[in-house]
Amino acid sequence: MVPSGLGASGNYEIVVFGVLMMLLLHRASSGLAPVLARWAIRPHRRHIALEAPALARRSQPAAGAPLLEVRNAAKRFGGLVAVHELSFEIRAGEILGLIGPNGAGKSTMFNLITGVLPADGGEIVFQGERIDGLVPSAIARRGIARTFQHVNLVGTMSVLENVALGAHLRGRRGTLRAMLRAERAEEAQLLAEAARQVERVGLTAQLHDAAGSLPLGQQRLVEIARALSADPTLLLLDEPAAGLRYAEKQALAALLRRLRGEAMSILLVEHDMEFVMGLVDRLVVMDFGEKLAEGLPAAVQANPAVMEAYLGGVE
Ligand code: ADP
Ligand code: MG
């Protein structure tokens, strides 16, 4: 019973509303969107039809073919030149490392490729077509998938649900309709695809765990699985090893080697030179927005200008 002091019946609404608000604030401390997203996907989540027919895959370019060409890319922030006339290319099937001291302009270059930032000059060509000037979703649809420098998962959603968000890019019906279960058969396909990508990064045992409950190293793998579930031709990773412990870095490197073995092309933006050394095929070194060196890892590492940039850089 509600205490009699509340009086007239109209006050019940206030009590009920108050209790609902308290429940909401308690359950949804990170906002309503994750709750709604969970609600939309939940009915399927423990019944993944792994036998659902696989989604159509993109045709992949021949190994060694030019995949992404950056020509004289430029980006300024006010008076600061973050990227200055930078040119490099990524070939199909290789891991290219883009390294440099903090503040060198790596993330800015990454954001120019993904369309998050508009370039002030230059051209970016992907599979023979210019992509600079396109919005991020259009670039993603052409087959460029990315992870973020800071982990960007919905912590309260399961590993599977987070990865399924990436697979939705491949749905014919679009994210919203699929989320609203307008197309159940397709939703089953997308979840099956997401489960396959979770398996690919070695996290099947964590499939139904809340993404936020995993250690950082595993959260990074979830991000990679999410990117992979969009069936990319080029995978862009911004400092995936940052903050990881040694064993986690080893696991990440092993995954990236495995992906290269499957002919995935990868741009690895990284500050940690040691991490990239045994891993990448070629390196491009940036410093103060410009290309300082380019070539095979051993030659780049021995380059005195590179050593100086790293030793003199802001650590
Ligand atoms: P990196 O990823 O190599 O550490 P960034 O690309 O993040 O470097 O930054 C390059 C330079 O551009 C830095 O001096 C940074 O402070 C500056 N910068 C990056 N983003 C912005 C922004 N949105 N507004 C102003 N300056 C920025
Ligand atoms: Mg950065």
XYZ file of C-alpha atoms and ligand atoms in Angstrom:
343
model
C 0.000 0.000 0.000
C 1.060 3.557 -0.669
C 1.199 5.667 2.522
C -2.091 7.456 3.122
C -0.295 10.800 3.293
C -0.085 10.753 -0.490
C -3.794 11.445 -0.625
C -5.584 11.803 -3.950
C -5.358 9.111 -6.597
C -3.438 11.351 -9.004
C -0.354 10.891 -6.818
C -0.105 7.193 -7.671
C 1.115 8.239 -11.077
C 3.925 10.214 -9.491
C 4.922 7.233 -7.341
C 4.826 4.824 -10.269
C 6.731 7.274 -12.461
C 9.320 7.779 -9.702
C 9.867 4.040 -9.260
C 10.201 3.595 -13.019
C 12.737 6.423 -13.207
C 14.754 4.891 -10.374
C 14.748 1.513 -12.106
C 15.739 3.133 -15.362
C 18.599 5.102 -13.814
C 19.763 1.994 -12.027
C 19.628 -0.336 -15.036
C 20.622 2.114 -17.742
C 23.438 4.149 -16.249
C 25.020 4.532 -19.694
C 21.867 5.809 -21.366
C 18.848 4.385 -23.088
C 20.356 3.445 -26.435
C 22.141 0.281 -25.232
C 18.976 -0.876 -23.449
C 16.870 -0.373 -26.550
C 19.478 -2.101 -28.693
C 19.544 -5.069 -26.299
C 15.798 -5.267 -26.352
C 15.776 -5.299 -30.138
C 18.271 -8.148 -30.451
C 17.657 -10.170 -27.295
C 15.036 -12.692 -28.482
C 17.610 -14.307 -30.771
C 20.683 -14.090 -28.742
C 20.862 -17.575 -27.320
C 19.474 -19.246 -30.404
C 22.034 -18.462 -33.036
C 21.345 -20.498 -36.110
C 24.960 -21.241 -36.951
C 23.736 -23.219 -39.919
C 22.129 -20.069 -41.391
C 23.408 -19.637 -44.954
C 26.573 -17.534 -45.070
C 26.272 -13.965 -46.289
C 27.646 -13.152 -49.721
C 31.294 -12.112 -49.542
C 32.995 -9.324 -51.410
C 35.374 -10.337 -54.177
C 38.897 -9.605 -52.977
C 41.639 -7.985 -55.082
C 44.678 -9.990 -56.229
C 47.577 -9.982 -53.758
C 50.030 -7.162 -54.446
C 47.569 -5.000 -56.395
C 47.464 -1.331 -55.297
C 44.557 -1.107 -52.869
C 44.712 2.313 -51.249
C 46.687 5.262 -52.560
C 47.142 8.399 -50.495
C 48.456 11.272 -52.609
C 49.634 14.525 -51.033
C 47.083 14.356 -48.228
C 46.893 17.523 -46.145
C 45.061 18.484 -42.952
C 45.352 21.626 -40.861
C 43.763 22.465 -37.524
C 43.869 26.277 -37.491
C 47.554 27.128 -37.752
C 48.696 23.595 -36.934
C 49.655 21.403 -39.882
C 48.724 17.899 -38.700
C 49.284 16.146 -42.070
C 51.487 17.740 -44.721
C 51.635 16.461 -48.316
C 51.685 12.821 -47.217
C 51.749 10.085 -49.854
C 51.889 6.309 -49.463
C 50.143 3.218 -50.730
C 48.823 -0.040 -49.341
C 48.907 -3.165 -51.497
C 46.415 -5.974 -51.262
C 47.397 -8.660 -48.771
C 50.016 -6.684 -46.854
C 50.215 -5.251 -43.364
C 51.464 -1.677 -43.632
C 52.586 -0.075 -40.383
C 52.076 3.691 -40.027
C 54.201 4.675 -37.064
C 55.589 7.810 -35.454
C 55.903 9.657 -32.149
C 52.806 10.933 -30.357
C 51.355 13.931 -32.173
C 52.963 12.942 -35.509
C 49.575 12.981 -37.267
C 48.851 9.238 -37.474
C 45.296 9.366 -36.149
C 44.568 12.416 -38.285
C 45.714 10.511 -41.390
C 43.583 7.558 -40.259
C 40.576 9.886 -39.928
C 41.151 11.284 -43.418
C 41.043 7.759 -44.877
C 37.882 6.811 -42.994
C 36.193 10.128 -43.836
C 35.806 11.170 -40.200
C 37.717 14.362 -41.044
C 37.571 16.190 -44.388
C 41.000 16.623 -46.011
C 42.295 20.089 -46.915
C 44.097 18.753 -49.947
C 45.290 15.697 -51.818
C 43.518 12.565 -52.991
C 42.688 9.217 -51.447
C 41.987 6.463 -53.951
C 40.587 3.071 -52.938
C 40.424 0.312 -55.553
C 40.759 2.852 -58.340
C 38.105 5.283 -57.094
C 38.473 8.478 -55.096
C 36.988 8.207 -51.637
C 38.055 11.549 -50.163
C 34.921 13.609 -49.805
C 32.681 10.599 -49.102
C 30.924 10.277 -45.748
C 32.257 7.602 -43.348
C 29.343 5.199 -43.945
C 29.888 5.309 -47.725
C 33.591 4.585 -47.238
C 32.777 1.723 -44.869
C 30.364 0.238 -47.419
C 33.134 0.148 -50.011
C 35.044 -2.257 -47.792
C 37.139 -0.218 -45.360
C 36.529 -1.240 -41.736
C 38.155 0.313 -38.695
C 38.701 0.132 -34.987
C 39.052 3.124 -32.676
C 42.096 4.268 -30.677
C 39.914 4.201 -27.577
C 37.763 1.102 -27.206
C 34.316 1.927 -28.498
C 32.039 -0.958 -27.516
C 28.632 -0.891 -25.863
C 29.775 -2.252 -22.505
C 26.391 -3.574 -21.391
C 25.767 -5.451 -24.649
C 27.160 -8.940 -25.186
C 30.207 -9.678 -27.306
C 27.917 -11.194 -29.948
C 25.608 -8.172 -30.034
C 28.522 -5.748 -30.368
C 29.961 -7.732 -33.248
C 26.528 -8.033 -34.885
C 26.414 -4.235 -35.108
C 29.278 -4.492 -37.611
C 27.522 -7.236 -39.584
C 24.469 -5.033 -40.007
C 26.387 -3.033 -42.600
C 26.034 -6.104 -44.822
C 22.324 -6.507 -44.345
C 20.186 -5.667 -47.339
C 17.505 -4.133 -45.150
C 19.627 -1.592 -43.312
C 20.475 -1.413 -39.647
C 17.215 0.016 -38.361
C 14.885 -2.510 -39.944
C 17.129 -5.401 -39.016
C 17.324 -4.157 -35.428
C 13.548 -3.908 -35.354
C 13.356 -7.537 -36.462
C 11.566 -6.650 -39.672
C 13.618 -9.316 -41.368
C 14.132 -12.305 -39.084
C 15.840 -14.570 -41.578
C 18.399 -11.913 -42.336
C 18.870 -11.185 -38.647
C 19.673 -14.871 -38.080
C 22.237 -14.709 -40.879
C 23.838 -11.599 -39.416
C 24.059 -13.126 -35.935
C 25.533 -16.315 -37.358
C 28.075 -14.208 -39.230
C 28.882 -12.284 -36.041
C 29.353 -15.559 -34.147
C 31.759 -16.759 -36.852
C 33.832 -13.592 -36.522
C 33.900 -13.939 -32.722
C 35.226 -17.456 -33.274
C 37.797 -16.102 -35.738
C 39.299 -13.868 -33.036
C 39.154 -16.696 -30.469
C 36.428 -15.412 -28.131
C 33.675 -17.994 -28.554
C 33.786 -18.776 -24.812
C 32.919 -15.108 -24.146
C 30.136 -14.893 -26.777
C 27.377 -13.946 -24.303
C 29.493 -12.008 -21.784
C 28.933 -8.261 -21.480
C 31.663 -6.645 -23.588
C 32.452 -4.228 -20.755
C 33.282 -7.105 -18.401
C 36.216 -8.339 -20.530
C 39.849 -7.328 -20.010
C 41.116 -4.640 -22.383
C 43.009 -7.095 -24.596
C 39.834 -9.060 -25.299
C 37.802 -5.883 -25.856
C 40.259 -4.959 -28.610
C 39.685 -8.378 -30.182
C 35.914 -7.786 -30.035
C 36.444 -4.503 -31.888
C 38.426 -6.326 -34.548
C 35.715 -8.995 -34.840
C 33.141 -6.230 -35.272
C 35.219 -4.665 -38.047
C 35.699 -8.084 -39.693
C 31.990 -8.836 -39.659
C 31.521 -6.058 -42.237
C 33.605 -8.258 -44.613
C 36.236 -5.581 -45.280
C 38.824 -5.502 -48.035
C 40.993 -3.218 -45.895
C 41.161 -3.255 -42.116
C 42.355 -0.080 -40.364
C 43.544 -0.355 -36.774
C 44.484 2.685 -34.652
C 46.931 1.714 -31.905
C 45.364 -1.667 -31.133
C 48.249 -2.592 -28.812
C 48.028 0.546 -26.637
C 47.563 -0.278 -22.960
C 47.779 -4.044 -23.502
C 49.905 -6.372 -21.397
C 52.664 -8.384 -23.003
C 50.664 -11.606 -23.384
C 47.711 -9.639 -24.796
C 49.994 -7.991 -27.358
C 51.281 -11.415 -28.363
C 47.721 -12.674 -28.854
C 46.858 -9.605 -30.927
C 49.964 -10.000 -33.099
C 49.119 -13.676 -33.639
C 45.610 -12.728 -34.782
C 46.908 -10.093 -37.209
C 49.378 -12.607 -38.683
C 46.550 -15.091 -39.092
C 44.429 -12.472 -40.875
C 47.255 -11.661 -43.248
C 47.500 -15.393 -43.948
C 43.846 -15.161 -45.024
C 44.807 -12.385 -47.495
C 43.389 -9.510 -45.418
C 45.006 -6.119 -46.067
C 45.751 -4.138 -42.920
C 46.842 -0.596 -42.094
C 48.260 -0.721 -38.593
C 48.664 2.711 -36.987
C 50.940 2.234 -34.026
C 53.175 4.139 -31.675
C 54.891 1.040 -30.283
C 57.764 0.294 -32.655
C 58.624 -2.994 -30.989
C 55.087 -4.279 -31.561
C 55.184 -3.651 -35.314
C 58.707 -4.922 -35.984
C 58.109 -8.635 -36.358
C 54.618 -8.127 -37.736
C 54.343 -5.672 -40.626
C 55.519 -6.077 -44.223
C 56.449 -2.409 -44.666
C 56.588 0.715 -42.557
C 55.791 4.373 -43.179
C 57.153 6.675 -40.478
C 55.498 10.031 -39.804
C 56.896 12.939 -37.842
C 55.331 16.411 -37.597
C 52.762 15.471 -40.242
C 55.335 14.459 -42.856
C 56.763 11.196 -44.095
C 60.129 10.716 -42.437
C 60.976 7.269 -43.799
C 59.471 4.301 -45.615
C 60.588 0.754 -46.246
C 61.245 -2.641 -44.751
C 61.040 -2.762 -40.940
C 64.725 -3.494 -40.287
C 65.947 -0.697 -42.565
C 63.499 1.801 -41.082
C 64.456 0.870 -37.541
C 68.150 1.428 -38.323
C 67.473 4.829 -39.923
C 69.142 7.523 -37.738
C 66.387 10.083 -38.457
C 63.764 7.619 -37.218
C 65.753 6.818 -34.088
C 66.116 10.524 -33.360
C 62.407 11.237 -33.902
C 61.510 8.483 -31.452
C 64.093 9.439 -28.833
C 63.385 13.167 -29.130
C 59.617 12.718 -29.445
C 57.072 13.516 -26.754
C 56.631 10.221 -24.946
P 49.073 10.889 -33.461
O 47.885 10.023 -33.711
O 50.228 10.595 -34.360
O 49.516 10.863 -32.026
P 47.262 13.064 -34.094
O 46.898 12.854 -35.498
O 46.300 12.680 -33.059
O 48.685 12.400 -33.795
O 47.608 14.602 -33.871
C 48.444 15.333 -34.749
C 48.471 16.779 -34.306
O 47.210 17.367 -34.568
C 48.730 16.956 -32.815
O 49.519 18.123 -32.643
C 47.344 17.135 -32.244
O 47.384 17.913 -31.083
C 46.621 17.867 -33.378
N 45.195 17.573 -33.432
C 44.645 16.343 -33.631
N 43.308 16.419 -33.679
C 43.001 17.735 -33.516
C 41.770 18.465 -33.488
N 40.585 17.850 -33.634
N 41.836 19.810 -33.306
C 43.030 20.424 -33.154
N 44.213 19.799 -33.180
C 44.215 18.472 -33.359
Mg 46.795 8.721 -32.418
